[in-house]
Every structure is written in structure tokens, then in C-alpha cells.
Short mmCIF file of C-alpha atoms in Angstrom, two decimals:
data_model
loop_
_atom_site.label_atom_id
_atom_site.label_comp_id
_atom_site.label_asym_id
_atom_site.label_seq_id
_atom_site.Cartn_x
_atom_site.Cartn_y
_atom_site.Cartn_z
CA MET A 703 -37.72 -25.96 -22.60
CA TYR A 704 -35.58 -24.12 -25.11
CA ALA A 705 -33.60 -26.21 -27.59
CA ARG A 706 -30.68 -23.83 -27.25
CA VAL A 707 -29.37 -22.67 -23.88
CA SER A 708 -27.84 -19.19 -23.76
CA SER A 709 -24.86 -18.38 -21.55
CA SER A 710 -27.05 -16.23 -19.30
CA ASP A 711 -29.38 -19.19 -18.71
CA GLN A 712 -26.40 -21.30 -17.72
CA ASN A 713 -25.26 -18.60 -15.28
CA ILE A 714 -28.72 -18.44 -13.72
CA ASP A 715 -28.75 -22.23 -13.42
CA ARG A 716 -25.36 -22.17 -11.71
CA GLN A 717 -26.49 -19.43 -9.30
CA LEU A 718 -29.63 -21.38 -8.42
CA ARG A 719 -27.55 -24.44 -7.58
CA VAL A 720 -25.28 -22.34 -5.35
CA ILE A 721 -28.29 -20.83 -3.58
CA GLU A 722 -29.76 -24.32 -3.17
CA ALA A 723 -26.51 -25.63 -1.67
CA VAL A 724 -26.24 -22.71 0.77
CA THR A 725 -29.89 -23.08 1.80
CA GLN A 726 -29.37 -26.81 2.39
CA GLN A 727 -26.27 -26.04 4.46
CA GLU A 728 -28.07 -23.46 6.61
CA PHE A 729 -30.97 -25.86 7.15
CA THR A 730 -28.59 -28.58 8.32
CA VAL A 731 -26.86 -26.17 10.71
CA SER A 732 -30.14 -24.88 12.16
CA LYS A 733 -31.38 -28.45 12.60
CA THR A 734 -28.20 -29.37 14.47
CA GLU A 735 -28.52 -26.28 16.67
CA ALA A 736 -32.14 -27.11 17.45
CA GLN A 737 -31.18 -30.65 18.45
CA SER A 738 -28.41 -29.40 20.72
CA HIS A 739 -30.84 -26.94 22.36
CA ILE A 740 -33.36 -29.71 22.93
CA ALA A 741 -30.65 -31.90 24.44
CA TYR A 742 -29.60 -28.98 26.69
CA ILE A 743 -33.16 -28.44 27.90
CA ILE A 744 -33.55 -32.14 28.71
#
């Protein structure tokens, strides 16, 4: 790791966290949809 963090590194870190949050959200939604489809089939 670098001892000093540049502003661009902080921006990248922030973007990665946003991407991670969105990915987590989409995964949760798709999981819920899959469960509702399974329930519908049954």
C-alpha cells in the first residue's frame, strides 16, 4: 500500500464502493425475483 493516498485513488475507492453497493442491490433483487418465480411454479 502507498503511504500517501492521492485524490484520484480516493475517487476510485469511492466508485468501487458504489459499484459494489449497486451489484449487491441487483443480486438481492434477482434473488427475490427467482424466489417469487419458484413460488409461482409451485
